[in-house]
Short mmCIF file of C-alpha atoms in Angstrom, two decimals:
data_model
loop_
_atom_site.label_atom_id
_atom_site.label_comp_id
_atom_site.label_asym_id
_atom_site.label_seq_id
_atom_site.Cartn_x
_atom_site.Cartn_y
_atom_site.Cartn_z
CA UNK M 1003 41.39 -118.69 42.19
CA UNK M 1004 42.90 -120.04 45.41
CA UNK M 1005 41.64 -118.40 48.61
CA UNK M 1006 44.07 -120.09 51.00
CA UNK M 1007 46.70 -117.38 50.77
CA UNK M 1008 45.15 -114.04 49.92
CA UNK M 1009 48.55 -112.39 49.68
CA UNK M 1010 50.04 -114.84 47.19
CA UNK M 1011 51.04 -113.48 43.75
CA UNK M 1012 48.39 -115.69 42.15
CA UNK M 1013 45.59 -114.24 44.29
CA UNK M 1014 46.82 -110.65 43.86
CA UNK M 1015 46.88 -111.12 40.09
CA UNK M 1016 43.35 -112.56 40.19
CA UNK M 1017 42.05 -109.56 42.19
CA UNK M 1018 43.77 -107.20 39.76
CA UNK M 1019 42.16 -108.92 36.75
CA UNK M 1020 38.78 -108.81 38.45
CA UNK M 1021 39.02 -105.10 39.28
CA UNK M 1022 40.16 -104.22 35.75
CA UNK M 1023 37.02 -105.92 34.42
CA UNK M 1024 34.75 -104.46 37.10
CA UNK M 1025 35.96 -100.89 36.49
CA UNK M 1026 34.31 -101.03 33.08
CA UNK M 1027 30.92 -101.79 34.65
CA UNK M 1028 30.56 -99.29 37.51
CA UNK M 1029 27.29 -97.52 38.29
CA UNK M 1030 26.77 -93.76 38.00
CA UNK M 1031 28.52 -93.27 41.37
CA UNK M 1032 31.56 -95.33 40.41
CA UNK M 1033 30.54 -98.29 42.57
CA UNK M 1034 30.37 -102.02 41.91
CA UNK M 1035 28.88 -104.99 43.72
CA UNK M 1036 31.28 -106.37 46.31
CA UNK M 1037 31.79 -110.14 45.75
CA UNK M 1038 33.56 -110.85 49.04
CA UNK M 1039 32.38 -113.56 51.45
CA UNK M 1040 30.71 -110.97 53.69
CA UNK M 1041 28.85 -108.96 51.02
CA UNK M 1042 27.98 -111.69 48.47
CA UNK M 1043 27.25 -109.12 45.73
CA UNK M 1044 24.47 -107.57 47.83
CA UNK M 1045 26.28 -104.29 48.61
CA UNK M 1046 27.61 -101.63 46.23
CA UNK M 1047 30.99 -100.16 47.17
CA UNK M 1048 33.80 -98.07 45.74
CA UNK M 1049 36.57 -99.94 43.91
CA UNK M 1050 39.10 -99.31 46.71
CA UNK M 1051 36.69 -100.64 49.34
CA UNK M 1052 35.97 -103.75 47.29
CA UNK M 1053 39.71 -104.38 46.91
CA UNK M 1054 40.16 -104.08 50.67
CA UNK M 1055 37.29 -106.53 51.33
CA UNK M 1056 38.64 -109.07 48.86
CA UNK M 1057 41.97 -109.18 50.65
CA UNK M 1058 40.33 -109.20 54.08
CA UNK M 1059 37.55 -111.75 53.47
CA UNK M 1060 38.28 -113.38 50.11
CA UNK M 1061 35.89 -114.04 47.21
CA UNK M 1062 32.52 -115.70 47.79
CA UNK M 1063 33.20 -119.37 47.04
CA UNK M 1064 30.25 -119.80 44.66
CA UNK M 1065 30.98 -116.69 42.59
CA UNK M 1066 33.20 -118.16 39.90
CA UNK M 1067 31.73 -116.44 36.84
CA UNK M 1068 31.74 -112.67 37.24
CA UNK M 1069 28.37 -111.97 35.60
CA UNK M 1070 27.64 -109.04 37.95
CA UNK M 1071 30.82 -107.36 36.79
CA UNK M 1072 30.72 -107.73 33.02
CA UNK M 1073 31.90 -111.28 32.34
CA UNK M 1074 29.97 -112.87 29.51
CA UNK M 1075 27.46 -115.60 30.30
CA UNK M 1076 26.75 -116.73 26.73
CA UNK M 1077 26.65 -120.48 25.98
CA UNK M 1078 29.34 -122.40 24.19
CA UNK M 1079 27.80 -122.13 20.74
CA UNK M 1080 30.20 -124.56 19.06
CA UNK M 1081 29.16 -127.21 21.56
CA UNK M 1082 25.46 -126.46 21.15
CA UNK M 1083 25.56 -126.57 17.37
CA UNK M 1084 27.16 -130.03 17.44
CA UNK M 1085 24.10 -131.47 19.18
CA UNK M 1086 21.81 -133.45 16.93
CA UNK M 1087 18.42 -135.04 17.46
CA UNK M 1088 19.97 -138.21 18.86
CA UNK M 1089 21.98 -136.20 21.36
CA UNK M 1090 18.79 -134.69 22.77
CA UNK M 1091 17.60 -138.16 23.76
CA UNK M 1092 20.77 -139.04 25.59
CA UNK M 1093 21.20 -138.43 29.30
CA UNK M 1094 24.96 -138.34 28.80
CA UNK M 1095 25.02 -135.15 26.72
CA UNK M 1096 27.04 -132.45 28.46
CA UNK M 1097 25.73 -128.94 27.80
CA UNK M 1098 28.42 -126.99 29.61
CA UNK M 1099 27.30 -124.25 31.99
CA UNK M 1100 24.48 -122.75 29.92
CA UNK M 1101 21.54 -122.97 32.32
CA UNK M 1102 19.13 -121.45 29.83
CA UNK M 1103 19.87 -124.04 27.17
CA UNK M 1104 19.68 -126.80 29.78
CA UNK M 1105 16.26 -125.56 30.87
CA UNK M 1106 14.92 -125.38 27.32
CA UNK M 1107 16.36 -128.75 26.37
CA UNK M 1108 15.00 -130.30 29.57
CA UNK M 1109 11.54 -128.99 28.80
CA UNK M 1110 11.58 -130.54 25.36
CA UNK M 1111 12.86 -133.92 26.62
CA UNK M 1112 10.70 -134.41 29.69
CA UNK M 1113 7.96 -131.95 30.55
CA UNK M 1114 6.10 -132.05 27.27
CA UNK M 1115 6.72 -135.72 26.67
CA UNK M 1116 4.61 -136.34 29.78
CA UNK M 1117 1.99 -133.89 28.56
CA UNK M 1118 1.63 -135.69 25.25
CA UNK M 1119 0.75 -138.92 27.07
CA UNK M 1120 -2.25 -137.22 28.66
CA UNK M 1121 -3.97 -136.04 25.48
CA UNK M 1122 -6.94 -138.33 25.71
CA UNK M 1123 -8.00 -137.04 29.15
CA UNK M 1124 -7.21 -133.32 28.86
CA UNK M 1125 -8.04 -132.08 25.38
CA UNK M 1126 -8.21 -128.38 26.27
CA UNK M 1127 -5.07 -128.38 28.38
CA UNK M 1128 -3.25 -130.40 25.74
CA UNK M 1129 -4.03 -127.76 23.13
CA UNK M 1130 -2.52 -125.11 25.41
CA UNK M 1131 0.48 -127.32 26.12
CA UNK M 1132 1.07 -127.91 22.42
CA UNK M 1133 1.26 -124.16 22.00
CA UNK M 1134 3.85 -124.06 24.78
CA UNK M 1135 5.78 -126.85 23.07
CA UNK M 1136 6.04 -124.79 19.91
CA UNK M 1137 7.18 -121.74 21.86
CA UNK M 1138 9.97 -123.65 23.56
CA UNK M 1139 11.01 -125.46 20.43
CA UNK M 1140 11.46 -122.06 18.83
CA UNK M 1141 13.48 -120.87 21.80
CA UNK M 1142 15.57 -124.03 21.69
CA UNK M 1143 16.30 -123.42 18.01
CA UNK M 1144 17.22 -119.80 18.74
CA UNK M 1145 19.55 -120.99 21.51
CA UNK M 1146 21.48 -122.90 18.84
CA UNK M 1147 21.14 -120.47 15.93
CA UNK M 1148 24.22 -118.35 15.33
CA UNK M 1149 23.76 -114.58 15.43
CA UNK M 1150 25.43 -114.63 12.03
CA UNK M 1151 27.46 -117.39 10.30
CA UNK M 1152 30.58 -118.11 12.32
CA UNK M 1153 29.59 -115.97 15.35
CA UNK M 1154 30.34 -117.21 18.88
CA UNK M 1155 26.99 -115.86 20.11
CA UNK M 1156 23.60 -117.42 19.52
CA UNK M 1157 20.64 -115.19 18.74
CA UNK M 1158 19.10 -115.88 22.14
CA UNK M 1159 22.27 -115.37 24.19
CA UNK M 1160 23.10 -112.11 22.37
CA UNK M 1161 19.63 -110.65 22.95
CA UNK M 1162 19.73 -111.68 26.61
CA UNK M 1163 23.13 -109.96 26.93
CA UNK M 1164 21.75 -106.79 25.32
CA UNK M 1165 18.77 -106.74 27.70
CA UNK M 1166 21.13 -107.34 30.63
CA UNK M 1167 23.35 -104.42 29.55
CA UNK M 1168 20.31 -102.17 29.12
CA UNK M 1169 19.20 -102.99 32.65
CA UNK M 1170 22.51 -102.46 34.47
CA UNK M 1171 23.25 -99.20 32.59
CA UNK M 1172 19.65 -97.91 32.81
CA UNK M 1173 19.66 -97.16 29.07
CA UNK M 1174 16.60 -95.78 27.30
CA UNK M 1175 14.55 -97.67 24.71
CA UNK M 1176 15.72 -95.17 22.08
CA UNK M 1177 19.36 -95.92 22.92
CA UNK M 1178 18.64 -99.65 22.70
CA UNK M 1179 17.01 -99.22 19.26
CA UNK M 1180 19.92 -97.14 17.97
CA UNK M 1181 22.43 -99.79 19.10
CA UNK M 1182 20.30 -102.51 17.54
CA UNK M 1183 20.19 -100.71 14.18
CA UNK M 1184 23.94 -100.13 14.33
CA UNK M 1185 24.59 -103.83 15.00
CA UNK M 1186 22.28 -104.88 12.16
CA UNK M 1187 24.10 -102.55 9.78
CA UNK M 1188 27.56 -103.64 10.93
CA UNK M 1189 27.05 -107.41 11.10
CA UNK M 1190 27.66 -109.60 8.03
CA UNK M 1191 24.92 -110.87 5.76
CA UNK M 1192 22.79 -113.53 7.41
CA UNK M 1193 22.41 -111.79 10.81
CA UNK M 1194 19.26 -112.68 12.73
CA UNK M 1195 18.71 -109.63 14.97
CA UNK M 1196 15.18 -108.24 15.47
CA UNK M 1197 14.36 -104.73 14.23
CA UNK M 1198 13.48 -103.01 17.52
CA UNK M 1199 13.27 -103.24 21.30
CA UNK M 1200 9.60 -104.15 21.09
CA UNK M 1201 10.37 -107.07 18.79
CA UNK M 1202 12.98 -108.22 21.32
CA UNK M 1203 10.36 -108.02 24.08
CA UNK M 1204 7.94 -110.12 22.01
CA UNK M 1205 10.72 -112.58 21.31
CA UNK M 1206 11.61 -112.93 25.01
CA UNK M 1207 8.00 -113.07 26.18
CA UNK M 1208 8.00 -116.80 25.47
CA UNK M 1209 10.60 -117.19 28.23
CA UNK M 1210 7.87 -116.25 30.69
CA UNK M 1211 9.40 -112.90 31.62
CA UNK M 1212 6.28 -110.86 30.83
CA UNK M 1213 3.77 -109.20 33.11
CA UNK M 1214 0.16 -107.97 32.89
CA UNK M 1215 -1.00 -104.40 33.55
CA UNK M 1216 -4.28 -104.22 35.52
CA UNK M 1217 -5.87 -100.85 36.21
CA UNK M 1218 -6.86 -100.24 39.83
CA UNK M 1219 -9.14 -97.85 41.67
CA UNK M 1220 -7.17 -94.84 42.86
CA UNK M 1221 -8.56 -95.51 46.37
CA UNK M 1222 -7.72 -99.22 46.21
CA UNK M 1223 -11.36 -100.37 46.19
CA UNK M 1224 -11.22 -102.70 43.18
CA UNK M 1225 -9.17 -103.92 40.26
CA UNK M 1226 -10.64 -103.16 36.84
CA UNK M 1227 -10.58 -106.84 36.00
CA UNK M 1228 -13.13 -109.53 35.15
CA UNK M 1229 -16.59 -108.03 35.77
CA UNK M 1230 -15.10 -104.54 36.23
CA UNK M 1231 -12.86 -104.62 33.17
CA UNK M 1232 -14.89 -102.07 31.12
CA UNK M 1233 -15.93 -99.74 33.96
CA UNK M 1234 -14.86 -96.08 33.74
CA UNK M 1235 -15.34 -95.37 37.43
CA UNK M 1236 -15.21 -97.31 40.67
CA UNK M 1237 -18.61 -98.77 41.68
CA UNK M 1238 -17.74 -98.24 45.36
CA UNK M 1239 -16.34 -94.71 45.59
CA UNK M 1240 -17.27 -93.39 42.11
CA UNK M 1241 -13.69 -92.21 41.54
CA UNK M 1242 -12.73 -91.91 37.87
CA UNK M 1243 -10.54 -94.65 36.46
CA UNK M 1244 -8.73 -92.22 34.15
CA UNK M 1245 -6.47 -89.24 34.54
CA UNK M 1246 -8.34 -86.01 33.75
CA UNK M 1247 -7.35 -83.25 31.34
CA UNK M 1248 -5.66 -85.35 28.65
CA UNK M 1249 -7.98 -84.20 25.86
CA UNK M 1250 -8.27 -86.65 23.00
CA UNK M 1251 -5.10 -88.47 24.00
CA UNK M 1252 -5.11 -92.15 24.87
CA UNK M 1253 -6.74 -92.82 28.21
CA UNK M 1254 -4.24 -93.32 31.04
CA UNK M 1255 -5.23 -95.08 34.25
CA UNK M 1256 -4.66 -93.26 37.53
CA UNK M 1257 -3.29 -96.37 39.23
CA UNK M 1258 -1.90 -99.60 37.73
CA UNK M 1259 -1.04 -102.99 39.20
CA UNK M 1260 1.72 -104.87 37.38
CA UNK M 1261 0.91 -108.54 37.77
CA UNK M 1262 3.60 -111.15 37.21
CA UNK M 1263 1.62 -114.40 36.66
CA UNK M 1264 2.54 -116.90 39.36
CA UNK M 1265 1.66 -120.21 37.73
CA UNK M 1266 4.24 -120.16 34.87
CA UNK M 1267 6.92 -119.04 37.31
CA UNK M 1268 6.18 -121.96 39.60
CA UNK M 1269 6.30 -124.29 36.59
CA UNK M 1270 9.71 -122.91 35.65
CA UNK M 1271 11.09 -124.02 39.01
CA UNK M 1272 10.70 -127.61 37.80
CA UNK M 1273 11.90 -127.10 34.22
CA UNK M 1274 15.57 -127.43 35.13
CA UNK M 1275 16.50 -130.81 36.58
CA UNK M 1276 18.91 -129.19 39.06
CA UNK M 1277 16.36 -126.69 40.40
CA UNK M 1278 13.68 -129.41 40.47
CA UNK M 1279 15.99 -131.48 42.67
CA UNK M 1280 16.59 -128.47 44.93
CA UNK M 1281 12.83 -128.02 45.32
CA UNK M 1282 12.76 -131.36 47.17
CA UNK M 1283 15.83 -130.55 49.28
CA UNK M 1284 13.81 -129.67 52.40
CA UNK M 1285 12.53 -133.26 52.55
CA UNK M 1286 15.26 -135.37 51.00
CA UNK M 1287 18.58 -133.74 51.90
CA UNK M 1288 18.00 -131.42 54.84
CA UNK M 1289 19.91 -132.37 58.00
CA UNK M 1290 17.44 -132.79 60.86
CA UNK M 1291 19.48 -132.12 64.02
CA UNK M 1292 17.24 -129.65 65.90
CA UNK M 1293 19.31 -126.69 64.67
CA UNK M 1294 17.35 -123.98 62.84
CA UNK M 1295 19.11 -123.20 59.57
CA UNK M 1296 16.05 -123.07 57.30
CA UNK M 1297 12.27 -122.47 57.65
CA UNK M 1298 11.82 -126.26 57.42
CA UNK M 1299 13.61 -126.59 60.79
CA UNK M 1300 11.11 -124.32 62.56
CA UNK M 1301 8.15 -125.42 64.65
CA UNK M 1302 5.70 -123.51 62.42
CA UNK M 1303 6.70 -125.65 59.42
CA UNK M 1304 6.26 -128.87 61.39
CA UNK M 1305 2.85 -127.77 62.75
CA UNK M 1306 1.74 -126.91 59.22
CA UNK M 1307 2.73 -130.42 58.08
CA UNK M 1308 0.67 -131.99 60.86
CA UNK M 1309 -2.42 -129.96 60.01
CA UNK M 1310 -2.02 -130.43 56.25
CA UNK M 1311 -0.56 -133.92 55.98
CA UNK M 1312 -1.96 -134.35 52.46
CA UNK M 1313 0.16 -131.38 51.35
CA UNK M 1314 3.28 -132.52 53.20
CA UNK M 1315 3.24 -135.97 51.56
CA UNK M 1316 4.66 -134.64 48.27
CA UNK M 1317 7.92 -132.68 48.78
CA UNK M 1318 7.44 -131.03 45.37
CA UNK M 1319 4.51 -128.99 46.68
CA UNK M 1320 5.63 -125.37 46.75
CA UNK M 1321 5.68 -123.45 50.02
CA UNK M 1322 5.70 -119.69 49.57
CA UNK M 1323 6.53 -116.82 51.88
CA UNK M 1324 5.03 -113.41 51.14
CA UNK M 1325 6.73 -110.07 51.76
CA UNK M 1326 5.55 -106.56 50.92
CA UNK M 1327 6.62 -103.02 51.69
CA UNK M 1328 6.30 -99.60 50.10
CA UNK M 1329 9.17 -97.49 48.84
CA UNK M 1330 9.87 -94.52 46.60
CA UNK M 1331 11.98 -95.74 43.65
CA UNK M 1332 13.12 -92.19 42.84
CA UNK M 1333 14.36 -91.23 46.30
CA UNK M 1334 13.72 -87.56 47.03
CA UNK M 1335 13.09 -86.68 43.40
CA UNK M 1336 9.36 -87.52 43.50
CA UNK M 1337 7.49 -87.62 46.79
CA UNK M 1338 4.16 -88.32 45.05
CA UNK M 1339 5.22 -91.65 43.57
CA UNK M 1340 5.58 -94.92 45.44
CA UNK M 1341 5.59 -98.64 44.75
CA UNK M 1342 4.34 -101.58 46.80
CA UNK M 1343 5.94 -104.75 45.47
CA UNK M 1344 4.46 -108.02 46.70
CA UNK M 1345 7.19 -110.66 46.63
CA UNK M 1346 6.71 -114.42 46.91
CA UNK M 1347 9.67 -116.52 48.02
CA UNK M 1348 9.82 -120.30 47.49
CA UNK M 1349 10.83 -121.84 50.81
CA UNK M 1350 11.51 -125.28 49.28
CA UNK M 1351 14.95 -124.26 48.09
CA UNK M 1352 18.10 -124.81 50.19
CA UNK M 1353 19.86 -121.85 51.87
#
């Protein structure tokens, strides 16, 4: 869509098409993300306000596929199914715009090829890596497997779309299961859908989207982990680990930490060739003109490099920024509940 004349018939028609699609994906207050150059999908606004912003500021240049507003992001299945084993070994294969398939295919072609050459020196790690190979080969197959014969969706892309829809509509697990059963009953013979939401979660766990629950002391003294894993009370303050008065019901911890393992997420940054290239941007492509546009331009970054020159030598080394703050996810509905997310941001990436 051309942004040069925001009052041209072409642009007005494009805005109208966008709003017609977005109206079908509003939140409970009738708002949508505003994709204008000022808001960049970070702010939720009423439809009329979004329309005003689009004519005032124009669309964000890099927002060409309207995934925040209901446009499908599934891969081109016909193209994927035409790939054969020889194609996977060719650098000239074009995989369209399906980043997930590109990531999985890249893993199979490069990451684990390197791992297999190290078998003699790392037997234990190789065994773990071979397990990862099998996981990703399965995911790669599911990225190419049709949901049912002749369907435009793959099994993987359809399940990802269902999870995405569940998230943006805040649907319950029961609603998800009912929809899943309806789809399985309605689809032709040969469909490959799982039976339940929990099967879908197990299926997607191999993508590295899982987390680990770790019980914590209600007074924040310890985590019930490693040597404290089987303790029923805190060794420091003697506070009970469990909620009281639940009878013979399953024990429920008074406080839980949800841990998203860091290592596999760092590895994923290098599993797509495009993201891996961006991880070296701060060293290889950043413009060094004494203007601060990125943390790499700041004095603190340069001082860190001087003190840790061994770390600075390899631009692939990951530099992380940590942010944390508490908030109540339910607003004024529950004053007794709060969350403290700890967020790590990779500073290697370009702005």
